Backbone as numpy.savetxt, mean C-alpha at the origin, in Angstrom:
# Nx Ny Nz CAx CAy CAz Cx Cy Cz
10.68 4.37 -21.53 10.87 4.02 -20.13 9.53 3.64 -19.51
9.57 2.69 -18.56 8.33 2.18 -17.99 8.39 2.19 -16.47
7.21 2.27 -15.87 7.00 2.15 -14.44 6.34 0.81 -14.19
6.94 -0.02 -13.34 6.40 -1.35 -13.04 6.23 -1.52 -11.53
5.39 -2.48 -11.15 5.23 -2.75 -9.72 4.71 -4.16 -9.52
4.88 -4.64 -8.29 4.26 -5.88 -7.84 3.83 -5.69 -6.39
2.61 -6.08 -6.08 2.18 -6.14 -4.68 2.71 -7.48 -4.15
3.82 -7.41 -3.42 4.49 -8.64 -2.97 3.65 -9.40 -1.96
3.01 -8.67 -1.05 2.13 -9.27 -0.05 1.21 -8.17 0.47
-0.04 -8.55 0.76 -0.98 -7.55 1.24 -2.01 -8.20 2.14
-2.15 -7.67 3.35 -3.11 -8.20 4.30 -2.66 -7.96 5.72
-3.45 -8.39 6.67 -3.13 -8.12 8.08 -1.92 -8.89 8.57
-1.47 -9.91 7.82 -0.29 -10.68 8.22 1.01 -10.11 7.69
0.94 -9.12 6.82 2.17 -8.51 6.31 1.97 -7.85 4.97
2.64 -6.71 4.79 2.47 -5.90 3.58 3.82 -5.48 3.00
3.91 -5.54 1.68 5.11 -5.09 0.98 4.76 -4.87 -0.49
5.26 -3.77 -1.05 5.02 -3.44 -2.46 6.36 -3.06 -3.09
6.57 -3.52 -4.30 7.79 -3.23 -5.05 7.45 -2.35 -6.25
8.24 -1.28 -6.45 8.03 -0.35 -7.56 9.37 -0.11 -8.24
9.39 -0.12 -9.58 10.65 0.08 -10.28 10.47 0.89 -11.56
11.57 1.55 -11.93 11.79 2.03 -13.29 13.08 1.35 -13.76
13.56 1.70 -14.94 14.81 1.10 -15.40 15.98 1.49 -14.50
15.87 2.65 -13.82 16.98 3.16 -13.03 16.81 3.01 -11.52
15.58 2.89 -11.05 15.31 2.90 -9.61 14.44 1.71 -9.21
14.70 1.20 -7.99 13.92 0.08 -7.47 13.63 0.33 -5.99
12.36 0.48 -5.66 11.97 0.81 -4.29 11.09 -0.28 -3.69
11.28 -0.51 -2.40 10.40 -1.38 -1.62 9.61 -0.50 -0.67
8.30 -0.67 -0.65 7.47 0.07 0.28 6.97 -0.90 1.33
7.46 -0.71 2.54 7.17 -1.55 3.70 7.75 -2.95 3.53
7.97 -3.60 4.66 8.47 -4.98 4.69 7.89 -5.62 5.94
6.63 -6.01 5.86 5.92 -6.49 7.02 5.95 -8.00 7.20
6.93 -8.64 6.58 7.11 -10.09 6.71 8.55 -10.35 7.13
8.86 -11.58 7.47 10.23 -11.91 7.89 11.22 -11.65 6.77
12.47 -11.46 7.14 13.51 -11.26 6.13 13.58 -12.41 5.15
13.44 -13.64 5.65 13.48 -14.82 4.79 12.33 -14.80 3.79
11.12 -14.47 4.28 9.96 -14.43 3.38 10.11 -13.31 2.35
10.68 -12.17 2.77 10.90 -11.08 1.83 11.82 -11.53 0.70
12.89 -12.23 1.04 13.81 -12.73 0.01 13.09 -13.68 -0.94
12.23 -14.54 -0.41 11.49 -15.47 -1.25 10.55 -14.73 -2.21
9.91 -13.67 -1.72 9.00 -12.90 -2.57 9.75 -12.23 -3.71
10.94 -11.69 -3.41 11.74 -11.08 -4.48 12.20 -12.12 -5.48
12.56 -13.29 -5.00 12.98 -14.35 -5.91 11.83 -14.74 -6.85
10.61 -14.71 -6.33 9.47 -15.14 -7.14 9.13 -14.14 -8.24
9.59 -12.89 -8.12 9.38 -11.93 -9.22 10.69 -11.67 -9.98
11.68 -12.52 -9.73 12.97 -12.46 -10.44 13.67 -11.11 -10.27
13.69 -10.63 -9.02 14.40 -9.40 -8.69 15.33 -9.65 -7.51
16.46 -8.94 -7.48 17.46 -9.09 -6.43 17.34 -7.92 -5.45
17.09 -8.18 -4.19 16.97 -7.09 -3.22 18.20 -6.20 -3.13
19.35 -6.74 -3.48 20.59 -5.95 -3.44 20.55 -4.79 -4.43
19.66 -4.87 -5.42 19.55 -3.81 -6.42 18.60 -2.70 -5.99
17.98 -2.83 -4.82 17.03 -1.82 -4.37 17.70 -0.48 -4.11
16.98 0.58 -4.43 17.42 1.94 -4.11 17.21 2.22 -2.63
16.13 1.66 -2.05 15.85 1.89 -0.65 14.49 1.36 -0.26
14.17 1.51 1.03 12.88 1.09 1.59 12.13 2.32 2.08
10.88 2.47 1.65 10.00 3.52 2.17 9.08 2.88 3.21
8.89 3.55 4.33 8.03 3.02 5.39 6.82 3.92 5.55
5.64 3.31 5.49 4.39 4.07 5.58 4.03 4.41 7.03
4.21 3.45 7.94 3.92 3.66 9.36 4.50 2.47 10.14
4.43 2.56 11.46 5.20 1.67 12.31 4.50 0.38 12.73
3.30 0.09 12.25 2.63 -1.14 12.65 3.40 -2.36 12.15
3.37 -3.42 12.94 4.24 -4.57 12.68 3.99 -5.23 11.33
2.75 -5.16 10.83 2.48 -5.77 9.52 3.05 -4.95 8.37
3.76 -3.87 8.71 4.44 -3.05 7.70 5.94 -2.94 7.95
6.41 -3.26 9.17 7.84 -3.08 9.46 8.54 -4.33 9.98
7.85 -5.45 10.10 8.43 -6.64 10.72 9.81 -6.99 10.17
9.97 -6.91 8.85 11.24 -7.30 8.24 12.13 -6.14 7.83
11.75 -4.91 8.15 12.50 -3.74 7.65 13.93 -3.75 8.16
14.13 -3.93 9.46 15.47 -3.85 10.02 16.40 -4.92 9.48
15.97 -6.16 9.56 16.84 -7.26 9.12 17.09 -7.21 7.61
16.07 -6.81 6.85 16.20 -6.73 5.40 17.17 -5.61 5.02
17.06 -4.47 5.70 17.96 -3.34 5.42 19.40 -3.67 5.80
19.59 -4.36 6.92 20.96 -4.72 7.32 21.56 -5.73 6.34
20.79 -6.74 5.98 21.31 -7.80 5.11 21.71 -7.25 3.75
20.89 -6.35 3.20 21.13 -5.87 1.83 21.69 -4.45 1.79
22.04 -3.93 2.98 22.69 -2.61 3.09 21.86 -1.52 2.39
20.61 -1.39 2.84 19.66 -0.49 2.19 19.34 0.72 3.06
19.18 1.89 2.46 18.68 3.05 3.20 17.18 2.91 3.46
16.72 3.51 4.56 15.31 3.48 4.94 14.81 4.91 5.03
13.62 5.15 4.47 13.03 6.49 4.45 11.69 6.46 5.17
11.54 7.34 6.16 10.29 7.47 6.89 10.22 8.86 7.49
9.02 9.29 7.89 8.93 10.61 8.51 9.40 10.55 9.97
9.61 11.71 10.58 10.24 11.78 11.90 9.43 11.04 12.97
8.12 11.22 13.00 7.31 10.56 14.03 7.30 9.05 13.85
7.32 8.59 12.59 7.38 7.15 12.36 8.72 6.60 12.81
9.81 7.31 12.54 11.12 6.89 13.03 11.11 6.77 14.55
10.56 7.76 15.22 10.52 7.72 16.68 9.74 6.52 17.19
8.67 6.17 16.50 7.81 5.07 16.93 8.40 3.70 16.60
9.19 3.59 15.52 9.63 2.27 15.08 11.10 1.99 15.35
11.89 3.00 15.70 13.34 2.86 15.78 13.77 1.71 16.67
13.13 1.58 17.82 13.53 0.55 18.78 13.14 -0.85 18.30
12.29 -0.96 17.30 11.83 -2.25 16.80 12.66 -2.75 15.61
13.57 -1.94 15.12 14.31 -2.30 13.91 15.68 -2.90 14.19
16.13 -2.86 15.45 17.48 -3.34 15.75 18.52 -2.30 15.38
19.76 -2.70 15.43 20.87 -1.77 15.17 20.98 -1.44 13.69
20.90 -0.16 13.39 21.07 0.33 12.03 22.11 1.44 12.02
22.91 1.47 10.98 23.89 2.55 10.84 23.16 3.86 10.57
23.68 4.94 11.10 23.05 6.25 10.90 22.92 6.59 9.42
23.87 6.12 8.62 23.82 6.43 7.19 22.73 5.65 6.46
22.02 4.76 7.16 20.89 4.06 6.57 19.56 4.75 6.88
19.57 5.77 7.72 18.34 6.40 8.19 18.13 7.75 7.50
16.98 7.90 6.84 16.67 9.14 6.14 15.24 9.58 6.46
15.06 10.89 6.46 13.74 11.47 6.70 13.04 11.73 5.36
11.82 11.24 5.26 10.94 11.53 4.13 9.67 12.09 4.77
9.51 13.39 4.71 8.43 14.05 5.41 7.07 13.80 4.77
6.06 14.03 5.56 4.69 13.89 5.09 4.36 15.05 4.14
3.59 14.77 3.10 3.21 15.77 2.09 4.43 16.37 1.40
5.40 15.51 1.10 6.60 15.91 0.36 6.65 15.17 -0.97
7.46 15.67 -1.87 7.82 14.95 -3.09 9.32 14.72 -3.05
9.73 13.45 -3.11 11.15 13.11 -3.12 11.47 12.42 -4.43
12.55 12.86 -5.05 12.96 12.29 -6.33 14.04 11.23 -6.12
13.79 10.05 -6.66 14.78 8.98 -6.69 15.14 8.80 -8.16
16.15 9.55 -8.60 16.49 9.52 -10.01 15.31 9.93 -10.86
14.86 9.03 -11.74 13.76 9.35 -12.65 12.39 8.96 -12.10
12.32 8.68 -10.79 11.07 8.32 -10.14 10.75 9.32 -9.03
9.65 10.04 -9.18 9.21 11.01 -8.16 8.17 10.34 -7.27
8.38 10.46 -5.96 7.47 9.85 -4.99 6.84 10.96 -4.16
5.51 11.00 -4.18 4.74 11.98 -3.43 4.11 11.31 -2.21
4.38 11.82 -1.02 3.79 11.25 0.19 2.55 12.04 0.58
1.59 11.36 1.21 0.40 12.04 1.69 -0.07 11.36 2.98
-0.57 12.16 3.91 -1.02 11.65 5.19 -2.35 10.92 5.07
-2.54 9.90 5.91 -3.79 9.17 5.96 -4.28 9.11 7.41
-5.55 8.79 7.58 -6.16 8.70 8.91 -6.08 7.26 9.40
-5.17 7.00 10.34 -4.97 5.65 10.86 -4.36 5.78 12.25
-4.51 4.78 13.09 -4.04 4.89 14.47 -2.55 4.55 14.59
-1.75 5.36 13.96 -0.29 5.26 14.02 0.26 6.66 14.27
1.58 6.74 14.46 2.19 8.03 14.85 1.93 9.12 13.82
2.31 8.87 12.57 2.04 9.80 11.47 2.04 9.02 10.16
0.98 8.24 9.94 0.95 7.35 8.77 0.84 8.12 7.47
1.50 7.59 6.45 1.43 8.22 5.13 1.59 7.14 4.06
1.04 7.44 2.90 1.23 6.55 1.76 1.72 7.36 0.57
1.71 6.78 -0.62 2.53 7.33 -1.68 1.86 7.27 -3.06
2.17 8.30 -3.86 1.90 8.28 -5.29 3.25 8.27 -6.00
3.38 7.43 -7.03 4.62 7.30 -7.78 4.41 7.87 -9.18
5.32 8.75 -9.59 5.19 9.46 -10.86 6.43 9.21 -11.72
6.19 8.81 -12.97 7.29 8.55 -13.89 6.80 8.71 -15.32
7.43 9.60 -16.05 7.14 9.78 -17.47 5.63 9.95 -17.73
4.97 10.75 -16.88 3.56 11.03 -17.07 2.62 9.96 -16.54
3.17 8.87 -15.99 2.35 7.80 -15.42 2.29 7.95 -13.90
1.15 7.53 -13.33 0.92 7.71 -11.89 0.36 6.42 -11.29
1.05 5.92 -10.27 0.63 4.76 -9.50 0.38 5.20 -8.07
-0.78 4.85 -7.52 -1.14 5.24 -6.15 -1.18 4.01 -5.26
-0.54 4.11 -4.10 -0.63 3.10 -3.04 -1.30 3.74 -1.84
-2.49 3.26 -1.48 -3.27 3.87 -0.40 -4.02 2.78 0.38
-3.48 2.42 1.55 -4.16 1.48 2.44 -4.12 2.04 3.86
-4.64 1.27 4.81 -4.61 1.66 6.22 -5.20 3.05 6.43
-6.39 3.23 5.91 -7.08 4.52 6.01 -8.39 4.31 6.75
-8.60 5.06 7.82 -9.88 4.99 8.50 -11.00 5.51 7.61
-10.69 6.56 6.87 -11.61 7.09 5.86 -10.79 7.81 4.82
-11.38 8.06 3.67 -10.66 8.71 2.58 -11.14 10.16 2.51
-10.29 11.07 2.94 -10.67 12.48 3.02 -10.71 13.12 1.63
-11.32 14.28 1.58 -11.34 15.03 0.32 -9.93 15.40 -0.11
-9.08 15.68 0.86 -7.69 16.02 0.54 -6.99 14.84 -0.12
-7.19 13.64 0.42 -6.58 12.45 -0.18 -7.14 12.23 -1.59
-8.45 12.34 -1.74 -9.05 12.15 -3.07 -8.44 13.10 -4.08
-8.23 14.35 -3.67 -7.63 15.32 -4.58 -6.21 14.96 -4.96
-5.48 14.35 -4.03 -4.09 13.98 -4.27 -3.96 12.78 -5.20
-4.85 11.80 -5.03 -4.67 10.53 -5.73 -5.51 10.39 -6.99
-6.41 11.29 -7.24 -7.34 11.11 -8.36 -6.62 11.07 -9.70
-7.26 10.41 -10.65 -6.77 10.31 -12.03 -5.48 9.51 -12.15
-5.23 8.59 -11.22 -4.07 7.72 -11.36 -4.30 6.71 -12.48
-3.19 6.27 -13.08 -3.29 5.21 -14.09 -3.66 3.88 -13.43
-3.10 3.65 -12.24 -3.40 2.43 -11.50 -3.44 2.73 -10.01
-4.30 2.01 -9.30 -4.45 2.15 -7.86 -4.18 0.82 -7.16
-3.47 0.88 -6.04 -3.44 -0.20 -5.06 -4.19 0.36 -3.86
-5.40 -0.13 -3.62 -6.33 0.59 -2.75 -6.93 -0.35 -1.71
-7.01 0.14 -0.49 -7.54 -0.67 0.60 -9.01 -1.03 0.42
-9.30 -2.32 0.59 -10.68 -2.82 0.65 -10.69 -3.86 1.77
-10.63 -3.38 3.00 -10.24 -4.21 4.13 -11.29 -5.22 4.56
-12.54 -4.78 4.71 -13.51 -5.67 5.34 -14.91 -5.50 4.77
-15.68 -6.55 4.93 -17.12 -6.48 4.72 -17.74 -6.11 6.07
-18.49 -5.04 6.10 -19.00 -4.51 7.36 -19.87 -5.53 8.10
-20.71 -6.26 7.40 -21.55 -7.25 8.06 -20.74 -8.39 8.65
-19.74 -8.86 7.92 -18.87 -9.91 8.46 -18.15 -9.43 9.71
-17.68 -8.20 9.67 -16.97 -7.65 10.82 -17.89 -7.55 12.04
-19.09 -7.05 11.83 -20.02 -6.90 12.96 -20.41 -8.24 13.58
-20.42 -9.30 12.78 -20.84 -10.62 13.26 -19.68 -11.49 13.73
-18.44 -11.05 13.55 -17.30 -11.90 13.84 -17.04 -12.00 15.35
-16.06 -12.81 15.71 -15.76 -13.10 17.11 -14.88 -12.05 17.78
-14.45 -11.02 17.04 -13.59 -10.00 17.62 -14.28 -9.33 18.82
-13.52 -8.91 19.82 -14.09 -8.07 20.88 -14.60 -6.75 20.28
-15.63 -6.17 20.93 -16.20 -4.95 20.40 -15.17 -3.83 20.31
-14.20 -3.79 21.22 -13.19 -2.74 21.18 -12.39 -2.79 19.87
-12.11 -3.99 19.36 -11.37 -4.13 18.10 -12.28 -3.79 16.92
-13.52 -4.25 16.97 -14.46 -3.90 15.91 -14.61 -2.38 15.81
-14.74 -1.75 16.96 -14.92 -0.30 16.98 -13.70 0.40 16.39
-12.50 -0.10 16.70 -11.28 0.49 16.13 -11.27 0.37 14.62
-11.57 -0.83 14.10 -11.54 -1.05 12.65 -12.56 -0.17 11.94
-13.73 -0.01 12.55 -14.81 0.78 11.94 -14.62 2.28 12.10
-13.67 2.69 12.93 -13.51 4.10 13.26 -12.79 4.87 12.15
-12.69 6.18 12.34 -12.01 7.04 11.38 -10.49 6.86 11.39
-9.97 6.06 12.32 -8.53 5.76 12.31 -8.29 4.26 12.16
-9.28 3.57 11.57 -9.19 2.13 11.39 -8.89 1.74 9.96
-9.86 1.07 9.33 -9.67 0.56 7.97 -10.91 0.83 7.13
-10.71 0.81 5.81 -11.78 1.13 4.86 -12.50 -0.14 4.44
-13.83 -0.10 4.49 -14.65 -1.25 4.07 -14.72 -1.34 2.54
-15.23 -2.47 2.07 -15.39 -2.66 0.62 -16.23 -1.54 0.01
-17.38 -1.26 0.62 -18.29 -0.26 0.06 -17.68 1.14 0.11
-17.03 1.48 1.21 -16.41 2.81 1.31 -15.25 2.96 0.34
-14.51 1.86 0.13 -13.44 1.89 -0.87 -14.00 2.21 -2.24
-15.10 1.54 -2.58 -15.71 1.75 -3.90 -16.23 3.17 -4.06
-16.85 3.71 -3.02 -17.37 5.08 -3.11 -16.23 6.07 -3.30
-15.13 5.87 -2.56 -13.98 6.77 -2.72 -13.37 6.62 -4.12
-13.23 5.39 -4.57 -12.67 5.17 -5.90 -13.53 5.80 -6.99
-14.84 5.79 -6.79 -15.73 6.36 -7.81 -15.45 7.83 -8.03
-14.87 8.49 -7.04 -14.53 9.91 -7.16 -13.09 10.12 -7.62
-12.30 9.05 -7.66 -10.88 9.18 -7.99 -10.51 8.59 -9.34
-11.30 7.64 -9.82 -11.01 7.02 -11.11 -11.11 8.07 -12.21
-10.12 8.07 -13.10 -10.11 9.01 -14.22 -10.12 8.28 -15.55
-10.06 9.05 -16.61 -10.08 8.46 -17.95 -8.87 7.58 -18.21
-7.75 7.85 -17.51 -6.53 7.06 -17.71 -6.52 5.78 -16.90
-7.37 5.68 -15.90 -7.30 4.54 -14.98 -7.57 3.22 -15.70
-6.63 2.28 -15.57 -6.77 1.00 -16.26 -6.87 -0.19 -15.31
-6.29 -0.08 -14.11 -6.34 -1.20 -13.17 -6.48 -0.69 -11.74
-7.23 -1.47 -10.94 -7.35 -1.22 -9.50 -7.07 -2.54 -8.79
-6.10 -2.52 -7.90 -5.75 -3.68 -7.10 -6.35 -3.50 -5.71
-7.23 -4.42 -5.31 -7.86 -4.33 -3.99 -6.92 -4.95 -2.96
-6.59 -4.16 -1.93 -5.48 -4.52 -1.05 -5.88 -4.53 0.42
-5.00 -5.11 1.22 -5.12 -5.16 2.68 -6.45 -5.78 3.12
-6.87 -6.86 2.45 -8.10 -7.55 2.83 -7.91 -8.25 4.17
-8.92 -8.16 5.03 -8.91 -8.87 6.30 -9.03 -10.37 6.06
-8.21 -11.16 6.77 -8.31 -12.61 6.64 -9.60 -13.14 7.26
-10.11 -12.46 8.27 -11.27 -12.94 9.01 -12.59 -12.33 8.54
-12.52 -11.15 7.96 -13.75 -10.40 7.69 -13.89 -9.94 6.25
-13.29 -10.69 5.35 -13.44 -10.39 3.92 -13.06 -11.62 3.11
-13.41 -11.60 1.85 -13.04 -12.62 0.89 -12.71 -11.92 -0.42
-11.80 -12.48 -1.18 -11.43 -11.84 -2.45 -12.65 -11.64 -3.35
-13.43 -12.70 -3.51 -14.60 -12.60 -4.40 -15.60 -11.59 -3.87
-15.80 -11.58 -2.56 -16.75 -10.66 -1.96 -16.29 -9.22 -2.14
-15.01 -8.96 -1.90 -14.49 -7.60 -2.07 -14.66 -7.14 -3.51
-14.30 -8.01 -4.45 -14.39 -7.64 -5.86 -15.83 -7.37 -6.28
-16.74 -8.26 -5.87 -18.15 -8.10 -6.23 -18.76 -6.87 -5.58
-18.40 -6.61 -4.32 -18.95 -5.45 -3.62 -18.49 -4.16 -4.27
-17.19 -4.08 -4.57 -16.66 -2.88 -5.20 -17.24 -2.71 -6.59
-17.32 -3.80 -7.33 -17.88 -3.72 -8.69 -19.32 -3.24 -8.67
-20.11 -3.73 -7.72 -21.52 -3.36 -7.65 -21.68 -1.87 -7.36
-20.93 -1.36 -6.40 -21.03 0.07 -6.08 -20.57 0.92 -7.25
-19.47 0.54 -7.89 -18.99 1.31 -9.03 -20.01 1.28 -10.17
-20.66 0.13 -10.35 -21.71 0.04 -11.38 -22.85 0.99 -11.06
-23.22 1.06 -9.78 -24.29 1.98 -9.38 -23.89 3.43 -9.60
-22.57 3.70 -9.61 -22.07 5.05 -9.86 -21.82 5.30 -11.35
-22.26 4.36 -12.20 -22.17 4.54 -13.64 -20.86 4.13 -14.26
-20.09 3.28 -13.56 -18.79 2.87 -14.07 -18.81 1.39 -14.43
-18.23 1.05 -15.56 -18.28 -0.31 -16.07 -16.95 -1.02 -15.86
-16.91 -1.86 -14.81 -15.72 -2.67 -14.58 -15.59 -3.69 -15.71
-14.38 -3.85 -16.22 -14.16 -4.75 -17.34 -14.19 -4.06 -18.68
-14.73 -2.85 -18.70 -14.73 -2.05 -19.93 -13.84 -0.83 -19.77
-14.10 -0.03 -18.71 -13.29 1.15 -18.47 -11.97 0.79 -17.79
-12.01 -0.18 -16.89 -10.83 -0.58 -16.10 -11.08 -1.97 -15.55
-10.03 -2.58 -14.99 -10.12 -3.93 -14.43 -9.83 -3.91 -12.93
-10.47 -4.84 -12.21 -10.19 -5.04 -10.79 -9.29 -6.27 -10.64
-8.30 -6.16 -9.75 -7.36 -7.24 -9.51 -7.29 -7.56 -8.01
-7.03 -8.83 -7.70 -6.84 -9.25 -6.32 -5.38 -9.07 -5.91
-5.17 -8.98 -4.60 -3.84 -9.12 -4.01 -3.92 -10.25 -2.99
-2.75 -10.69 -2.49 -2.71 -11.89 -1.66 -1.72 -11.68 -0.51
-2.00 -12.25 0.68 -1.07 -12.09 1.78 0.21 -12.90 1.66
0.24 -13.88 0.74 1.38 -14.78 0.65 2.07 -14.81 -0.71
1.37 -14.39 -1.75 1.91 -14.51 -3.10 1.87 -13.18 -3.82
2.96 -12.81 -4.51 3.00 -11.51 -5.19 2.16 -11.49 -6.46
1.68 -10.31 -6.81 1.05 -10.13 -8.10 2.14 -10.12 -9.17
1.78 -10.47 -10.38 2.75 -10.41 -11.47 3.22 -8.99 -11.68
4.49 -8.82 -12.02 5.00 -7.49 -12.32 4.15 -6.87 -13.43
3.62 -5.69 -13.17 2.73 -5.02 -14.11 3.34 -3.71 -14.55
3.15 -3.37 -15.80 3.55 -2.08 -16.34 2.42 -1.10 -16.12
2.73 0.06 -15.55 1.72 1.10 -15.37 1.49 1.77 -16.71
0.29 1.56 -17.25 0.00 2.07 -18.60 -1.41 2.62 -18.66
């Protein structure tokens, strides 16, 4: 049995991740239009009607834009914690009560042969959380939208086989960009987003002997570049004594195009 995933879209314009085993198929967030979500599933040769459900990390629009319409169209259950439900309920449109489920923070919920562990993150949302996926001894971590990576989070996510990890911005680009200072301050704060360098430092404490791939995610369209993120993270990891390309590989994600379905190994 295998654990597979695709980062369907990642960035400030919309986020969605697909995770599957032979028995279970989960969508994490749907921050794009229902039409675009259908196109992304078609591009990885998967049918949304086969989904087990949708997990929601937090209520920001780049994570929930398509949740309501997608759930109604494909008759899918939605899982989120209570505070996230309270914050997003009015934005999802009419949903049947039988489509609404609570998935608490710091819980483990089993979807057949796929165990999903939730953990809280520091971000300016009601009660944001992300997920570790466990199947047959394999571990996939999805962790973005973090103002900073706490010791508690590091302890939860360390030694994963693969990471989908936030590398949002280059600090110098952000400081020099046209954003108002109030927005820059939010992004740089403990409830904002993780920079390339901070992502690498956190990863250096979480990468284990099993780690084979790291996907850099949620890159800012205005204050980062794929090549810059990859080079910045690689340089810091090298300084920490880790050899990218030998011990593990770095992969890009994209706001418009999904990554190829990958086996967690």
